[in-house]
Coordinates of C-alpha atoms in Angstrom, one line a residue:
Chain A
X11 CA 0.0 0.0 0.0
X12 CA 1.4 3.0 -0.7
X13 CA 2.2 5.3 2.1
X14 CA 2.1 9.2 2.3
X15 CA 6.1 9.9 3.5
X16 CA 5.9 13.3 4.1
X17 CA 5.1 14.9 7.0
X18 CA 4.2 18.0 5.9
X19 CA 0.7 19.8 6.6
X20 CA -2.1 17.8 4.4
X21 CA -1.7 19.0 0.6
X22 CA -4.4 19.3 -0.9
X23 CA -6.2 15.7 -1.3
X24 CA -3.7 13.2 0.5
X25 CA -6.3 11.5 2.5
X26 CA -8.6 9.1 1.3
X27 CA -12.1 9.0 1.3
X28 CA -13.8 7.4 4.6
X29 CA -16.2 5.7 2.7
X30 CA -14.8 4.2 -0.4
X31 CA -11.0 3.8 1.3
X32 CA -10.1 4.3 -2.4
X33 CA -10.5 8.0 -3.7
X34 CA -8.8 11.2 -2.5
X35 CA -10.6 12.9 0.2
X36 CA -12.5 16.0 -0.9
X37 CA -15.0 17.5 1.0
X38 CA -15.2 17.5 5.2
X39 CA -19.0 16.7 6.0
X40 CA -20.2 19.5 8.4
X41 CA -22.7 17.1 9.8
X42 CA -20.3 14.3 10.3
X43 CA -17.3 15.9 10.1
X44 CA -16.2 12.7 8.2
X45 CA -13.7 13.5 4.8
X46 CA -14.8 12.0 1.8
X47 CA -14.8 11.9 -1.9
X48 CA -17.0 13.8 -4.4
X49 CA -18.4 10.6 -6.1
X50 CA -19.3 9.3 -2.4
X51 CA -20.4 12.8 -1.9
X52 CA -22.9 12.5 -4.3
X53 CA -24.3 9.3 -3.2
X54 CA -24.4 10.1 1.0
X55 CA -26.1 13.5 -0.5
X56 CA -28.9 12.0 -2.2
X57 CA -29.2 9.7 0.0
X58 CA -30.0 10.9 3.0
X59 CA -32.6 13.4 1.1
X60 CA -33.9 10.0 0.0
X61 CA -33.9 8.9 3.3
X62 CA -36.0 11.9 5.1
X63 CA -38.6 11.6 2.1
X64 CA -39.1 7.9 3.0
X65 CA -39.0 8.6 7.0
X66 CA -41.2 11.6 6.7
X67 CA -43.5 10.0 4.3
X68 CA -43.2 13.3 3.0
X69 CA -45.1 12.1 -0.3
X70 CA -47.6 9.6 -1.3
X71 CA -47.4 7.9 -5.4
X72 CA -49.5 10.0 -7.8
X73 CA -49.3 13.4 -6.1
X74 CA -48.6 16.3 -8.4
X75 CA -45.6 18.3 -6.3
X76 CA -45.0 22.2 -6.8
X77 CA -41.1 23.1 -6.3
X78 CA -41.1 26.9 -5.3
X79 CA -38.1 27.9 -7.8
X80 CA -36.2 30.9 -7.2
X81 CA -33.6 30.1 -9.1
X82 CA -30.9 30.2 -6.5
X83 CA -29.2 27.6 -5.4
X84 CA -31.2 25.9 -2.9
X85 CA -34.2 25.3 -5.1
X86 CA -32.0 24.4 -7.9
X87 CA -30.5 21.6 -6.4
X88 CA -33.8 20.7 -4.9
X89 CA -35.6 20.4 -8.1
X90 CA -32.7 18.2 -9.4
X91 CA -32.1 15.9 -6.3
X92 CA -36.0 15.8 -6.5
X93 CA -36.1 14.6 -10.1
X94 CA -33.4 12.2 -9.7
X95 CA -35.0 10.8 -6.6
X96 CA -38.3 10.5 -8.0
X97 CA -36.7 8.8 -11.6
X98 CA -34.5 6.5 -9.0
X99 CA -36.9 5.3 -6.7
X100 CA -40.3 5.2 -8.5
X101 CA -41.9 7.7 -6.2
X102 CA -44.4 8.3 -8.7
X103 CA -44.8 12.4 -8.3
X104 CA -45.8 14.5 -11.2
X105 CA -43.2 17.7 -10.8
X106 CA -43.4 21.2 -11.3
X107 CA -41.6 24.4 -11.2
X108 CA -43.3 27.5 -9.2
X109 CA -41.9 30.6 -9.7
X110 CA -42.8 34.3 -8.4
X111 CA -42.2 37.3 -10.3
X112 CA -42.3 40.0 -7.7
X113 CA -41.2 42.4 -10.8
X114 CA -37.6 43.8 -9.1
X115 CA -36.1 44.8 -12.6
X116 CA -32.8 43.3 -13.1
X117 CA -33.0 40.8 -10.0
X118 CA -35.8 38.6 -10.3
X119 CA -35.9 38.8 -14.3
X120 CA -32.2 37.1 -14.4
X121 CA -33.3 34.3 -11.4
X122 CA -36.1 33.4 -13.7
X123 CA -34.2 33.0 -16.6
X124 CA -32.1 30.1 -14.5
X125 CA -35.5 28.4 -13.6
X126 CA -36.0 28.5 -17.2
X127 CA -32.7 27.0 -18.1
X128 CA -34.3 24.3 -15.5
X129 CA -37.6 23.9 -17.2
X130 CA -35.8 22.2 -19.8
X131 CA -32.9 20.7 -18.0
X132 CA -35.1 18.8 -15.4
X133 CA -38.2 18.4 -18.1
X134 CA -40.3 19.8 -15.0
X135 CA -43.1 22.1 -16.5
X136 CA -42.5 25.8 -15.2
X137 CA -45.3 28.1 -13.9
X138 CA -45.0 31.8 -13.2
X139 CA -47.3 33.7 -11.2
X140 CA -46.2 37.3 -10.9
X141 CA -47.2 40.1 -8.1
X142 CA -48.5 42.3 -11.3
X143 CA -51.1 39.4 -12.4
X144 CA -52.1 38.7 -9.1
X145 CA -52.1 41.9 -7.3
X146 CA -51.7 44.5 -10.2
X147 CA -48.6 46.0 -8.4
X148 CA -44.8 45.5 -9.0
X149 CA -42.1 45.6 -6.5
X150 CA -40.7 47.8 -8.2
X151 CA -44.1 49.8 -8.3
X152 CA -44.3 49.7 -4.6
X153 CA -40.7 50.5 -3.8
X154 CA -41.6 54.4 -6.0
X155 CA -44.5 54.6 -4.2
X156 CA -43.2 53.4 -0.6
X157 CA -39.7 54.0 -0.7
X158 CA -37.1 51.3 0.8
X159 CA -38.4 50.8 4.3
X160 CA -40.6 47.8 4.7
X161 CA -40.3 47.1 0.9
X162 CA -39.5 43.3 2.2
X163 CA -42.8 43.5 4.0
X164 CA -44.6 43.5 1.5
X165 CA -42.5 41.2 -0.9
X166 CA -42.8 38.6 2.0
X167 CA -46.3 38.6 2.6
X168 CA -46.8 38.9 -1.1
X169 CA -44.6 35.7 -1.7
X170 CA -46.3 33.1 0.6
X171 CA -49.5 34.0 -0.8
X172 CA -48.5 34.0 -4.3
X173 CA -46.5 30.4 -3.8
X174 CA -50.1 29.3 -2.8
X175 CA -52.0 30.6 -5.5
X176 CA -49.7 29.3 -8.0
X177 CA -50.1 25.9 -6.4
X178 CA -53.7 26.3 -6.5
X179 CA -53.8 27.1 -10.7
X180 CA -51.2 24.2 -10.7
X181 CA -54.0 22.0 -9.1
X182 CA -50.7 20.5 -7.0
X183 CA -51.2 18.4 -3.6
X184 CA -48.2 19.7 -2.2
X185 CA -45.3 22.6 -2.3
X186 CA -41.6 21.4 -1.9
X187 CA -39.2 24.4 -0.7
X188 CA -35.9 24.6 -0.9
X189 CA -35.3 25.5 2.9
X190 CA -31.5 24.4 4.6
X191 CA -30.9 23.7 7.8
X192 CA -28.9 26.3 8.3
X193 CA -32.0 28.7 7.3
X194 CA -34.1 26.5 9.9
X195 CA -31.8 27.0 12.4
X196 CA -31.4 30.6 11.6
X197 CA -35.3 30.7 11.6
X198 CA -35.6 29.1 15.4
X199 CA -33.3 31.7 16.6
X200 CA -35.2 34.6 14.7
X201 CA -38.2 33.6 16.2
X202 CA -36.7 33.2 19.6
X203 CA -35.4 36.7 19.6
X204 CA -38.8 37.9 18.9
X205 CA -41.1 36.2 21.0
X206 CA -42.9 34.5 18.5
X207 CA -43.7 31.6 20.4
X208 CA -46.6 30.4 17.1
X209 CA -43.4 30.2 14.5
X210 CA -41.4 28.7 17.1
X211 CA -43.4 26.1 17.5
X212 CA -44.0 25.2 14.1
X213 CA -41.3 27.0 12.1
X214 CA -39.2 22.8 12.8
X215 CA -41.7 20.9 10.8
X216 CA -40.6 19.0 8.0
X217 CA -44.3 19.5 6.8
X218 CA -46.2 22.9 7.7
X219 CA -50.0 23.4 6.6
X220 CA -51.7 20.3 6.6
X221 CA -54.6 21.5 8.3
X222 CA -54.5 24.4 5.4
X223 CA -55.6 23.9 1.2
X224 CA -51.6 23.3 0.1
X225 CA -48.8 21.3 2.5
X226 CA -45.5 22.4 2.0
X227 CA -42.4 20.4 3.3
X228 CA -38.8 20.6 3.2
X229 CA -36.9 17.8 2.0
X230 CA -33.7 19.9 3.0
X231 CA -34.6 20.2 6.8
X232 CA -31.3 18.1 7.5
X233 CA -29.0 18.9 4.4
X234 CA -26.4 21.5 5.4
X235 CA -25.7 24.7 2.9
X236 CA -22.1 24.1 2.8
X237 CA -23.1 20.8 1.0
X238 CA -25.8 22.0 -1.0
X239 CA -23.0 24.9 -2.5
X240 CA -20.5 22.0 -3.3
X241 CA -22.8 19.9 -4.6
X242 CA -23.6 21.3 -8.0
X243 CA -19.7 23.1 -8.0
X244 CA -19.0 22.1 -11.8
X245 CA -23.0 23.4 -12.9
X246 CA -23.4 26.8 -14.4
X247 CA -25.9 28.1 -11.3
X248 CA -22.7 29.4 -9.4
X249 CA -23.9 33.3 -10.1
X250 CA -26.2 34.1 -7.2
X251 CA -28.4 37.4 -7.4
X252 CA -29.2 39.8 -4.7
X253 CA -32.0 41.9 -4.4
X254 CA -31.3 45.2 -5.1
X255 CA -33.6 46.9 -2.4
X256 CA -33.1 45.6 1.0
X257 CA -30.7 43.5 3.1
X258 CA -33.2 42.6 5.5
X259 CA -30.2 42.9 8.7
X260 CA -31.9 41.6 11.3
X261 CA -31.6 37.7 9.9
X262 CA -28.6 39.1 8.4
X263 CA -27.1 39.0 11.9
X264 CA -28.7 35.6 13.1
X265 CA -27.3 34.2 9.9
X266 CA -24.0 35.6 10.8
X267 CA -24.1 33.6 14.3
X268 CA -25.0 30.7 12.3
X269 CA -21.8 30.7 10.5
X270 CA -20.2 31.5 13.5
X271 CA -20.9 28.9 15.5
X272 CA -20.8 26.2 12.6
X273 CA -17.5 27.5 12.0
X274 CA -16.4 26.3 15.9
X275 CA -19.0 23.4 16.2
X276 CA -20.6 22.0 13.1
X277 CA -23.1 20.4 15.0
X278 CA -24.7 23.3 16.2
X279 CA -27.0 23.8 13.3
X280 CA -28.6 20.6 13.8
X281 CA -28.4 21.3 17.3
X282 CA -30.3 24.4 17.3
X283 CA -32.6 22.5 14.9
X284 CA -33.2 20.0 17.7
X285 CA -34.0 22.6 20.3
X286 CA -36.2 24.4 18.1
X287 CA -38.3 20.8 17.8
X288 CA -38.3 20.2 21.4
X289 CA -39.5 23.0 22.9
X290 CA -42.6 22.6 24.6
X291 CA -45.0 25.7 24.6
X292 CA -46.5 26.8 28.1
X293 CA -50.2 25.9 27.9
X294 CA -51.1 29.4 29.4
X295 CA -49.1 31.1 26.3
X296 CA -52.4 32.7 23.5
X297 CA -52.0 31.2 20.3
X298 CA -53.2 32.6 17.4
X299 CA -56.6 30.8 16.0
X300 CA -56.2 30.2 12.6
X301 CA -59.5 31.6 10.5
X302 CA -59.9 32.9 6.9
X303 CA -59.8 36.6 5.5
X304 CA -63.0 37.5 4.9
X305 CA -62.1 39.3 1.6
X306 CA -60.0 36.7 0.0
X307 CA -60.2 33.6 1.5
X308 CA -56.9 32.9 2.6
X309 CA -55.7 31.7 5.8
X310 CA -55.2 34.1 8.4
X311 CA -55.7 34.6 12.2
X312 CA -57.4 38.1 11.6
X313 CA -60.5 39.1 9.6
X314 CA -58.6 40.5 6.7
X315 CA -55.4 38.8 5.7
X316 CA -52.0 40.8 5.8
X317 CA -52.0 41.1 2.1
X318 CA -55.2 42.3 1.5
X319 CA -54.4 44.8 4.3
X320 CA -50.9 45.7 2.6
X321 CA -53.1 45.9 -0.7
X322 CA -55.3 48.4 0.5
X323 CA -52.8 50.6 2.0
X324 CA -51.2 50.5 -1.5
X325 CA -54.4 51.1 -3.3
X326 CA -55.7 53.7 -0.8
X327 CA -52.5 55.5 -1.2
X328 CA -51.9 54.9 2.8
X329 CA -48.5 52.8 2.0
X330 CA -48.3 52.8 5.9
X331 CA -51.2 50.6 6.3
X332 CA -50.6 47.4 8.6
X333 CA -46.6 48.1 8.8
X334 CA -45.0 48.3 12.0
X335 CA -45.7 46.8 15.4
X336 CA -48.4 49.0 16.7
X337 CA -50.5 48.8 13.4
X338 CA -54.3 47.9 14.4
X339 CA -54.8 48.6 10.8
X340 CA -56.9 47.0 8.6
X341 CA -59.0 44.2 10.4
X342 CA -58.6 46.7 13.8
X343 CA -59.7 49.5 12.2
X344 CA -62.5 48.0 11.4
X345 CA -63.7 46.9 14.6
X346 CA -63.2 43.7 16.4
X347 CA -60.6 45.4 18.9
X348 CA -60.8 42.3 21.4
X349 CA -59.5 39.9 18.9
X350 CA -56.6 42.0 17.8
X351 CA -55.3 42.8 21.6
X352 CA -55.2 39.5 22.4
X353 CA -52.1 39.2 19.8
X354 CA -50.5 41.1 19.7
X355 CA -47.8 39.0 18.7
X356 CA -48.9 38.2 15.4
X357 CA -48.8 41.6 14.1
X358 CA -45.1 42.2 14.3
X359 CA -44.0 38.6 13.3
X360 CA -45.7 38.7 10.5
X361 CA -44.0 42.0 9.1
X362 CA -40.5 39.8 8.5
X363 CA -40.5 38.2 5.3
X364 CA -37.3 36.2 4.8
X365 CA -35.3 37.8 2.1
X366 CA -34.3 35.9 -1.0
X367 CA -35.3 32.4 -0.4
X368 CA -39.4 31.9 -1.2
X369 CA -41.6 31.4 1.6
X370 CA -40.2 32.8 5.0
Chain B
X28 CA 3.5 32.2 -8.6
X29 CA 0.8 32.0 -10.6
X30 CA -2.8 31.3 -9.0
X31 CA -6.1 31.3 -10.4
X32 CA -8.5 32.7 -8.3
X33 CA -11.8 32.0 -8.7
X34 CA -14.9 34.3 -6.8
X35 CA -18.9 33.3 -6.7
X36 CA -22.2 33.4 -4.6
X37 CA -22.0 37.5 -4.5
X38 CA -18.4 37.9 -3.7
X39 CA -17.6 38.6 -7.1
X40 CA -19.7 41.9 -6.7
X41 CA -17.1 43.0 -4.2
X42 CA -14.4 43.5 -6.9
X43 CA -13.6 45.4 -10.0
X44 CA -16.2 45.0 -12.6
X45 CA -17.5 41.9 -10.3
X46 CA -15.1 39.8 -12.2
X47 CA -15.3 35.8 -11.3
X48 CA -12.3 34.3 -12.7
X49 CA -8.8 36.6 -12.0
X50 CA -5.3 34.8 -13.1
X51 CA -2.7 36.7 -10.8
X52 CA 0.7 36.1 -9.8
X53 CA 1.3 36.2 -6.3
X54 CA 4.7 37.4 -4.7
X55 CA 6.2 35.5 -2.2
X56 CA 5.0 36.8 1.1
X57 CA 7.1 38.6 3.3
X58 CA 9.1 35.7 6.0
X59 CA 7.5 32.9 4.5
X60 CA 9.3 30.3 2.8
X61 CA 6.3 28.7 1.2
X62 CA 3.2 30.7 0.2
X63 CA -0.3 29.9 2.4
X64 CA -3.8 30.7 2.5
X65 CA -2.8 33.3 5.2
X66 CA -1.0 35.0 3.1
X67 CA -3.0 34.5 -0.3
X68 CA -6.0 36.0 1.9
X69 CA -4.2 39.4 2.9
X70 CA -3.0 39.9 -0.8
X71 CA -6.5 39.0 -2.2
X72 CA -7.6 41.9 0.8
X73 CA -5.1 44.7 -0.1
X74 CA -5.1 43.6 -4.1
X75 CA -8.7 42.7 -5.5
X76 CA -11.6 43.4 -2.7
X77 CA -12.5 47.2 -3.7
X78 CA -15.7 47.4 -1.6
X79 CA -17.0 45.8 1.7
X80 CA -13.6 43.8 3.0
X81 CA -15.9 42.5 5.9
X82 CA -18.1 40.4 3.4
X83 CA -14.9 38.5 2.8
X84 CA -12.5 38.5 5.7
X85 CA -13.4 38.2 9.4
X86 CA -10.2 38.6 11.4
X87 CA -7.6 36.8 9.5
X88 CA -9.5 34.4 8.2
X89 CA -12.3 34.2 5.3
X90 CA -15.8 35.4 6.8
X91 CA -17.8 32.1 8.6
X92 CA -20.2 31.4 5.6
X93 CA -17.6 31.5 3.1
X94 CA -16.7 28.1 1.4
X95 CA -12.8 27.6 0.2
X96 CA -11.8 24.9 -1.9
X97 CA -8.1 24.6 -3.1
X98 CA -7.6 22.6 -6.7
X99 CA -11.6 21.6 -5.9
X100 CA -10.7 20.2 -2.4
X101 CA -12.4 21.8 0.7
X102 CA -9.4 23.6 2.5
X103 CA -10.5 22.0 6.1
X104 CA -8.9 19.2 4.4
X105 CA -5.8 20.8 3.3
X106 CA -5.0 22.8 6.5
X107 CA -7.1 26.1 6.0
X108 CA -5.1 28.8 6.8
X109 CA -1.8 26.7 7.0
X110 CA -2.5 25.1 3.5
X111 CA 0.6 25.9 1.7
X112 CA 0.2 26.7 -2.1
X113 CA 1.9 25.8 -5.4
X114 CA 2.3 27.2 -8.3
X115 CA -0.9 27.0 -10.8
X116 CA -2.9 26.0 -8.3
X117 CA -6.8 26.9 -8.4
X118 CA -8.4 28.7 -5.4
X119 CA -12.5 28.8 -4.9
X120 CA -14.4 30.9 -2.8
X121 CA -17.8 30.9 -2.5
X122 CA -20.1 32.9 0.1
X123 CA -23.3 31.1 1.0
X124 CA -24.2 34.5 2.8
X125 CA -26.8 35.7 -0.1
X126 CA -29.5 33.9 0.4
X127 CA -31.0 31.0 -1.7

């Protein structure tokens, strides 16, 4: 067997692979912290995405699947690993592509071009739903008549919506996301720094809404970002796109810590992730009751959904309309005080839409 | 020595015309007898980075969040910041910082 002789510092791909005993090592698992090859890489990755399908029964044969496309790397891969998987192991799911088209000239019109690169890549059909169609206002529309605070308010609330009333016109059973664990484990600190003890709760489930129309799960709950970068390395997706209006800081920050501590303890993402799944909520703690906005229909714990609230503020010309933590706009306004004091809670979480990724 | 540096996931947009790809010859750093990742980062720093350094270094390392590979190999593997360089090799960096 041949032997390294030198006892220099590792150059670079010395070691061999864990796994296969055979290759040079290439990669350092984050979750493992095991060194292995890219062509065991590849298998352990898809894998274990196989794996948390199977152990979530997060599908069932014959359901038509929406994959919320940004066009950034997470839901690339996803739609990928997710076409593979489905090919490999006869899972029997009709795929699609869901994209939003919030309208930001020269941000989102480039991310959709990659989803459309991946329309015929994948052979996944591709549907568009854009803010303009649905709501008759741009982001860039709202940014001239708002200005740059609270932009990704809007463009949050506006998003999760959208993503379901794509799904809806797709006639899908279910909406994939590209979500990390890192971003979960960004989310269960966000949520802990601002008291919002309903997103806590639920903000660890592989699968979220199944009490609502459309159930959307995260096949990527467990995979780490540093994996889901390297994975697609030699692909053309390397140019990521930033949003040219907001930086959103606040999860700037927790994402920072993130990368912090994973820097010093790898574990700690899944770590957090496990926290986040075991808390148990105080029975005394007010939760909000889920209802229905009485002027659209969507799900919402007030009588008017934030969107249509945001809508009307835009529409009325009030921009200001159901932003910030106070607001009692919209359903307060109209009455029904009791019900909006006794949650206050909801109201300010609700105004943080993660930046970037769809969904928050 | 002769490097080629390659920059993606947003760090690109922190230097000149957000190039991705830059071919550069690196001098030999001052008291070291082989050039490092150390010493490749603080010329990258003073030499290519014209806006927002913080985005890319943290201390005297790259930023948490930002993935290195050395001729395709993750540098935990090769010694990070003690990896020691040779000519023509090819140096990745990636930030997973923008979002997804």
């Amino acid at each position: 067997m041949p032997v390294q002789s030198t006892a220099a510092p590792a150059r670079a791909g010395s070691r061999l692979c864990v796994r296969c005993g055979e290759r040079k090592a290439a990669l350092k698992r984050p979750k493992t912290l095991e060194q292995i090859c890219r062509e065991c890489f590849y298998i352990v990755f898809e894998d274990e995405i196989h794996r948390t399908i199977v152990d979530n029964n997060l599908f069932k044969a014959g359901e038509r699947v929406a994959i919320g496309a940004s066009g950034g790397k997470d839901s690339t891969v996803l739609a990928y690993v997710l076409s593979e998987l489905n090919k490999r192991h006869n899972y029997g799911l009709d795929l699609f592509l869901l994209s939003i088209d919030e309208g930001i000239t020269g941000y989102r019109d480039d991310s959709l071009e990659t989803v459309k690169r991946n329309e015929i890549q994948y052979g996944l059909p591709l549907k568009i739903v854009s803010y303009k169609d649905l709501y008759d206002w741009t982001m860039d529309d709202i940014v001239k008549a708002i200005g740059l605070k609270n932009n990704c308010t809007f463009c949050g609330v506006f998003r999760r919506q959208a993503l379901d009333r794509g799904a809806a016109l797709l006639k899908v059973d279910k909406i994939v996301t590209g979500h990390n664990a890192d971003d979960i484990a960004e989310t269960v600190l966000l949520n802990i720094l601002r008291g919002d003890i309903a997103r806590l709760s639920r903000c660890t489930f592989i699968t979220t809404g199944e009490d609502g129309p459309i159930p959307r799960c995260k096949p990527f709950k467990y995979t780490y970002e540093k994996e889901i970068v390297i994975y697609p390395l030699h692909d053309i997706f390397q140019s990521i796109l930033r949003c040219i209006y907001s930086p959103n800081a606040y999860r700037g920050f927790a994402r920072e810590f993130i990368k912090d501590l994973e820097r010093m303890r790898p574990r700690a993402i899944l770590d957090i992730i496990t926290s986040g799944e075991n808390f148990r909520i105080s029975t005394t703690t007010r939760m909000p009751e889920q209802g229905t906005c009485e002027r659209c229909g969507y799900i919402s714990s007030q009588k008017l959904c934030k969107a249509c609230v945001l809508l009307e503020g835009l529409n009325r010309g009030l921009p200001k309309l159901g932003i910030g933590r106070t607001a009692k706009s919209g359903a307060g306004a109209d009455g029904n005080g009791e019900r909006q004091g006794k949650r206050p809670e909801r109201n300010r979480s609700s105004l943080h839409g993660k930046h970037g990724n769809l969904d928050f | 020595m002769h490097l080629t540096l390659e920059f993606g996931g947003g760090l690109e947009l922190l230097l000149e015309k957000s190039t991705k790809v830059h071919k550069v010859d690196v001098p030999p750093m001052d008291g070291e007898v082989k050039a490092t990742m150390k010493g490749l980062l603080s010329w990258v720093k003073s030499n290519l980075i014209k806006e927002r350094p913080e985005m890319f270094i943290k201390g005297d390392s790259v930023r948490p969040g930002v993935l290195v590979l050395i001729n395709d190999c993750d540098w935990e593997l090769c010694g990070g910041l003690d990896a020691e360089l040779e000519d023509k090799d090819v140096v990745v960096f990636i930030s997973t910082l923008h979002g997804g």
